Amino acid sequence: MDMFNTRMLGVWFALCAVLPVAAAEDYDCLIEPDKVVLLSLAVEGVLAEVNVDRGDTVQAGQVIAGLESSVEQAAVAQTRARAEQGSEVSLRKAELALARRKAARIENLFKQKNASGQERDEARANVDIAVARLGQAHEAKRLAELEVMRAEAVLARRSLRSPFAGVVVERYHVAGEYVENEPVVKIARIDPLRVEAILPAERFGTVAPGQAAGLILLLDGREVVHEVRIERVDPVLDAASGTFAVRLQLPNSDAAIPSGLECRMRISH
């Protein structure tokens, strides 16, 4: 029995020497913001407010800056007041109800031969006229509501909102300055972060989207490893350098990882 165990142990060591061990290689990578945008206003004018400064965090839809808009605000108030007035529609409804009651009475009198055909025709015509006037009142109200939407859209173009949650990288203007087709702030999205790695041509075809990878970062003087997955692999090689790019996403909900940080990507053969 001891001899059998000794032989099996020898076979195991022999297999370990022959079988290849899965190796991993490290490649340089760079951590960058997922998106960086320069935010400009849709129209020109004098800045009434700039609500953020460099380093501030912003939420999606947050108002970043706004132009002086007193005229546009007055236009919105005026069109809303006009649209909310329902007196014209109410008046035309009352006229139609009255015309229908009169027409019904004339119709009964006509059947009793106490009203002429002309009187009946006039009563019916008055109903048709009242119906048309009510329709015009409804159309006028609808157009007034559209005017409100238009005035609100004009006013909205004078506000600058953040398209996503992120951080202010740069502020270029302050309140009181005149701006025209120029950026007011630069905003970066840092959750998630984008990681770009460059691999040699011999690794082309050996990595694919969804494949696991480790990102090695140096934070506070110590190495930290984040397990992520490859998001995108360039479909062509760069002929000049003999390399191709790999993209990964790195979650950063607590903003603990700074963008611009160098890293190493570790993947197995």
Short mmCIF file of C-alpha atoms in Angstrom, two decimals:
data_model
loop_
_atom_site.label_atom_id
_atom_site.label_comp_id
_atom_site.label_asym_id
_atom_site.label_seq_id
_atom_site.Cartn_x
_atom_site.Cartn_y
_atom_site.Cartn_z
CA MET A 1 0.00 0.00 0.00
CA ASP A 2 2.87 2.38 0.81
CA MET A 3 4.52 1.56 -2.49
CA PHE A 4 1.25 2.30 -4.35
CA ASN A 5 0.87 5.66 -2.63
CA THR A 6 4.48 6.52 -3.40
CA ARG A 7 3.95 5.74 -7.08
CA MET A 8 0.75 7.84 -7.24
CA LEU A 9 2.51 10.76 -5.60
CA GLY A 10 5.27 10.50 -8.17
CA VAL A 11 2.73 10.53 -11.01
CA TRP A 12 1.03 13.63 -9.54
CA PHE A 13 4.33 15.53 -9.35
CA ALA A 14 5.12 14.50 -12.91
CA LEU A 15 1.75 15.81 -14.14
CA CYS A 16 2.26 19.08 -12.32
CA ALA A 17 5.58 19.49 -14.08
CA VAL A 18 4.11 18.76 -17.52
CA LEU A 19 0.70 20.53 -17.37
CA PRO A 20 0.77 24.30 -18.08
CA VAL A 21 -0.24 26.62 -15.26
CA ALA A 22 -2.64 29.43 -16.16
CA ALA A 23 -0.56 32.61 -16.28
CA ALA A 24 -1.64 36.20 -15.99
CA GLU A 25 -0.10 39.29 -17.51
CA ASP A 26 -0.35 42.94 -16.57
CA TYR A 27 -0.87 45.77 -19.04
CA ASP A 28 -0.71 49.49 -18.45
CA CYS A 29 -4.04 51.30 -18.39
CA LEU A 30 -5.43 54.75 -17.67
CA ILE A 31 -8.55 55.70 -15.71
CA GLU A 32 -10.59 58.51 -17.26
CA PRO A 33 -14.04 60.05 -16.78
CA ASP A 34 -16.79 58.17 -18.56
CA LYS A 35 -17.91 61.42 -20.24
CA VAL A 36 -16.65 64.99 -20.40
CA VAL A 37 -18.84 67.72 -21.90
CA LEU A 38 -18.65 71.46 -22.40
CA LEU A 39 -22.04 72.95 -21.55
CA SER A 40 -23.23 76.00 -23.49
CA LEU A 41 -26.51 77.89 -23.50
CA ALA A 42 -28.77 77.59 -26.51
CA VAL A 43 -29.13 81.37 -26.86
CA GLU A 44 -26.97 84.40 -26.18
CA GLY A 45 -27.45 86.84 -23.34
CA VAL A 46 -26.26 88.11 -19.98
CA LEU A 47 -25.73 85.51 -17.27
CA ALA A 48 -28.02 86.15 -14.31
CA GLU A 49 -26.60 83.25 -12.29
CA VAL A 50 -23.93 80.57 -12.32
CA ASN A 51 -24.79 78.17 -9.53
CA VAL A 52 -21.70 75.94 -9.48
CA ASP A 53 -17.96 76.21 -9.12
CA ARG A 54 -15.04 73.96 -9.91
CA GLY A 55 -15.17 70.72 -7.91
CA ASP A 56 -18.91 70.86 -7.19
CA THR A 57 -21.00 67.75 -7.73
CA VAL A 58 -24.13 68.10 -9.82
CA GLN A 59 -27.19 65.96 -10.44
CA ALA A 60 -28.86 65.18 -13.74
CA GLY A 61 -31.24 68.00 -14.64
CA GLN A 62 -29.79 70.43 -12.10
CA VAL A 63 -29.79 74.08 -13.22
CA ILE A 64 -26.17 75.08 -13.73
CA ALA A 65 -26.64 78.62 -14.99
CA GLY A 66 -29.29 80.95 -16.37
CA LEU A 67 -29.59 84.07 -18.49
CA GLU A 68 -31.49 87.22 -17.53
CA SER A 69 -35.07 86.25 -18.45
CA SER A 70 -37.52 88.86 -17.14
CA VAL A 71 -39.14 89.38 -20.56
CA GLU A 72 -39.52 85.65 -21.15
CA GLN A 73 -40.95 85.09 -17.65
CA ALA A 74 -43.52 87.83 -18.25
CA ALA A 75 -44.50 86.20 -21.55
CA VAL A 76 -45.09 82.88 -19.77
CA ALA A 77 -47.25 84.54 -17.12
CA GLN A 78 -49.29 86.36 -19.75
CA THR A 79 -49.95 83.31 -21.91
CA ARG A 80 -50.84 81.20 -18.86
CA ALA A 81 -53.38 83.79 -17.73
CA ARG A 82 -54.92 83.81 -21.19
CA ALA A 83 -55.06 80.02 -21.39
CA GLU A 84 -56.62 79.68 -17.94
CA GLN A 85 -59.52 81.96 -18.78
CA GLY A 86 -62.45 79.66 -19.49
CA SER A 87 -65.07 82.42 -19.72
CA GLU A 88 -65.28 82.34 -23.53
CA VAL A 89 -65.92 78.58 -23.62
CA SER A 90 -68.47 78.84 -20.79
CA LEU A 91 -70.27 81.68 -22.59
CA ARG A 92 -70.48 79.75 -25.84
CA LYS A 93 -71.77 76.66 -24.03
CA ALA A 94 -74.53 78.74 -22.45
CA GLU A 95 -75.44 80.23 -25.85
CA LEU A 96 -75.65 76.76 -27.37
CA ALA A 97 -77.87 75.46 -24.56
CA LEU A 98 -80.20 78.45 -24.98
CA ALA A 99 -80.33 78.03 -28.76
CA ARG A 100 -81.21 74.35 -28.39
CA ARG A 101 -84.01 75.10 -25.93
CA LYS A 102 -85.45 77.74 -28.25
CA ALA A 103 -85.20 75.39 -31.21
CA ALA A 104 -87.04 72.67 -29.27
CA ARG A 105 -89.87 75.08 -28.40
CA ILE A 106 -90.16 76.30 -32.00
CA GLU A 107 -90.20 72.70 -33.20
CA ASN A 108 -93.13 71.91 -30.90
CA LEU A 109 -94.96 75.05 -32.01
CA PHE A 110 -94.34 74.17 -35.62
CA LYS A 111 -95.83 70.70 -35.10
CA GLN A 112 -98.86 72.39 -33.57
CA LYS A 113 -98.95 74.76 -36.55
CA ASN A 114 -98.29 77.71 -34.24
CA ALA A 115 -94.92 78.59 -35.81
CA SER A 116 -93.88 79.03 -39.41
CA GLY A 117 -91.31 77.03 -41.28
CA GLN A 118 -89.09 80.09 -41.45
CA GLU A 119 -89.09 80.41 -37.67
CA ARG A 120 -88.14 76.75 -37.34
CA ASP A 121 -85.31 77.17 -39.89
CA GLU A 122 -84.00 80.23 -38.07
CA ALA A 123 -84.02 78.37 -34.74
CA ARG A 124 -82.10 75.46 -36.27
CA ALA A 125 -79.61 77.87 -37.85
CA ASN A 126 -79.06 79.55 -34.49
CA VAL A 127 -78.16 76.14 -33.02
CA ASP A 128 -75.64 75.55 -35.82
CA ILE A 129 -74.13 78.99 -35.28
CA ALA A 130 -73.85 78.37 -31.53
CA VAL A 131 -72.13 75.02 -32.18
CA ALA A 132 -69.63 76.73 -34.50
CA ARG A 133 -68.91 79.48 -31.98
CA LEU A 134 -68.31 76.92 -29.24
CA GLY A 135 -65.89 75.11 -31.53
CA GLN A 136 -64.06 78.37 -32.16
CA ALA A 137 -63.83 78.99 -28.42
CA HIS A 138 -62.35 75.53 -27.85
CA GLU A 139 -59.85 76.10 -30.67
CA ALA A 140 -58.88 79.48 -29.24
CA LYS A 141 -58.27 77.85 -25.85
CA ARG A 142 -56.15 75.11 -27.46
CA LEU A 143 -54.08 77.72 -29.30
CA ALA A 144 -53.64 79.64 -26.05
CA GLU A 145 -52.33 76.48 -24.38
CA LEU A 146 -49.90 75.99 -27.27
CA GLU A 147 -48.72 79.56 -26.77
CA VAL A 148 -48.01 78.70 -23.14
CA MET A 149 -45.92 75.72 -24.24
CA ARG A 150 -44.03 77.89 -26.70
CA ALA A 151 -43.36 80.61 -24.12
CA GLU A 152 -42.17 78.00 -21.60
CA ALA A 153 -39.86 76.48 -24.22
CA VAL A 154 -38.36 79.89 -24.98
CA LEU A 155 -37.81 80.45 -21.25
CA ALA A 156 -36.28 76.98 -20.78
CA ARG A 157 -33.67 77.70 -23.47
CA ARG A 158 -32.30 80.43 -21.21
CA SER A 159 -31.41 77.90 -18.49
CA LEU A 160 -28.46 75.51 -18.58
CA ARG A 161 -29.03 72.08 -17.04
CA SER A 162 -26.63 69.23 -16.42
CA PRO A 163 -27.30 66.26 -18.74
CA PHE A 164 -26.01 63.77 -16.16
CA ALA A 165 -24.74 63.44 -12.61
CA GLY A 166 -21.09 64.37 -12.34
CA VAL A 167 -18.55 66.88 -11.15
CA VAL A 168 -17.68 70.37 -12.40
CA VAL A 169 -14.20 70.28 -13.92
CA GLU A 170 -14.02 73.93 -14.97
CA ARG A 171 -16.11 77.10 -14.80
CA TYR A 172 -15.48 79.66 -17.52
CA HIS A 173 -17.93 82.48 -16.73
CA VAL A 174 -19.60 84.22 -13.80
CA ALA A 175 -22.89 86.09 -13.38
CA GLY A 176 -23.04 89.40 -15.23
CA GLU A 177 -20.97 88.29 -18.21
CA TYR A 178 -22.35 88.20 -21.74
CA VAL A 179 -22.09 84.79 -23.41
CA GLU A 180 -22.61 83.78 -27.02
CA ASN A 181 -21.94 80.28 -28.38
CA GLU A 182 -19.29 79.55 -25.76
CA PRO A 183 -19.04 77.04 -22.90
CA VAL A 184 -20.04 78.10 -19.42
CA VAL A 185 -18.79 75.01 -17.56
CA LYS A 186 -17.11 71.67 -18.20
CA ILE A 187 -18.67 68.64 -16.49
CA ALA A 188 -17.33 65.10 -16.16
CA ARG A 189 -19.18 61.91 -15.27
CA ILE A 190 -17.02 59.89 -12.89
CA ASP A 191 -19.41 57.07 -12.02
CA PRO A 192 -18.64 54.81 -13.70
CA LEU A 193 -15.09 55.57 -14.76
CA ARG A 194 -13.75 54.53 -18.14
CA VAL A 195 -10.56 52.48 -18.27
CA GLU A 196 -8.47 52.22 -21.43
CA ALA A 197 -5.76 49.59 -21.80
CA ILE A 198 -3.42 48.98 -24.73
CA LEU A 199 -2.55 45.37 -25.53
CA PRO A 200 0.03 43.97 -27.97
CA ALA A 201 -1.06 42.43 -31.25
CA GLU A 202 -0.31 38.87 -30.07
CA ARG A 203 -3.17 39.16 -27.57
CA PHE A 204 -5.65 40.05 -30.32
CA GLY A 205 -8.39 37.43 -30.41
CA THR A 206 -7.62 36.19 -26.89
CA VAL A 207 -9.75 38.77 -25.09
CA ALA A 208 -13.44 39.45 -25.55
CA PRO A 209 -16.24 41.59 -24.08
CA GLY A 210 -17.54 40.09 -20.83
CA GLN A 211 -14.19 38.54 -19.94
CA ALA A 212 -13.06 39.01 -16.33
CA ALA A 213 -10.11 41.24 -15.57
CA GLY A 214 -8.43 42.74 -12.54
CA LEU A 215 -7.60 46.42 -12.24
CA ILE A 216 -4.66 47.16 -9.96
CA LEU A 217 -4.66 50.70 -8.56
CA LEU A 218 -2.29 52.48 -6.20
CA LEU A 219 -4.46 54.32 -3.65
CA ASP A 220 -3.12 55.88 -0.43
CA GLY A 221 0.20 54.13 -0.93
CA ARG A 222 -1.25 50.64 -1.24
CA GLU A 223 -2.33 48.46 -4.12
CA VAL A 224 -6.05 47.88 -4.50
CA VAL A 225 -7.48 45.32 -6.91
CA HIS A 226 -10.93 45.76 -8.47
CA GLU A 227 -12.56 42.88 -10.30
CA VAL A 228 -14.26 44.11 -13.47
CA ARG A 229 -15.21 42.84 -16.92
CA ILE A 230 -14.07 43.90 -20.34
CA GLU A 231 -16.68 46.11 -21.97
CA ARG A 232 -15.28 46.62 -25.46
CA VAL A 233 -12.40 45.41 -27.61
CA ASP A 234 -11.27 47.34 -30.67
CA PRO A 235 -12.09 45.27 -33.76
CA VAL A 236 -8.93 46.34 -35.63
CA LEU A 237 -5.25 46.62 -34.83
CA ASP A 238 -3.28 49.84 -34.97
CA ALA A 239 -0.77 49.03 -37.69
CA ALA A 240 1.74 51.69 -36.65
CA SER A 241 2.11 50.51 -33.06
CA GLY A 242 1.03 46.89 -33.41
CA THR A 243 -1.45 47.27 -30.58
CA PHE A 244 -5.19 47.42 -29.92
CA ALA A 245 -7.32 49.04 -27.24
CA VAL A 246 -9.52 47.43 -24.60
CA ARG A 247 -12.14 49.36 -22.65
CA LEU A 248 -13.50 48.56 -19.19
CA GLN A 249 -15.90 50.26 -16.77
CA LEU A 250 -14.99 50.83 -13.14
CA PRO A 251 -17.82 51.59 -10.66
CA ASN A 252 -17.11 54.68 -8.57
CA SER A 253 -20.30 55.48 -6.66
CA ASP A 254 -18.43 56.91 -3.68
CA ALA A 255 -16.07 58.98 -5.89
CA ALA A 256 -13.13 57.40 -4.06
CA ILE A 257 -11.17 56.74 -7.26
CA PRO A 258 -9.80 59.82 -9.02
CA SER A 259 -9.82 60.04 -12.79
CA GLY A 260 -6.46 60.46 -14.50
CA LEU A 261 -4.98 57.67 -12.37
CA GLU A 262 -2.66 55.16 -14.02
CA CYS A 263 -3.37 51.48 -13.39
CA ARG A 264 -2.54 47.96 -14.50
CA MET A 265 -4.99 45.55 -16.06
CA ARG A 266 -4.41 41.88 -15.29
CA ILE A 267 -5.90 39.18 -17.50
CA SER A 268 -5.19 35.49 -17.81
CA HIS A 269 -3.95 33.74 -20.91
#
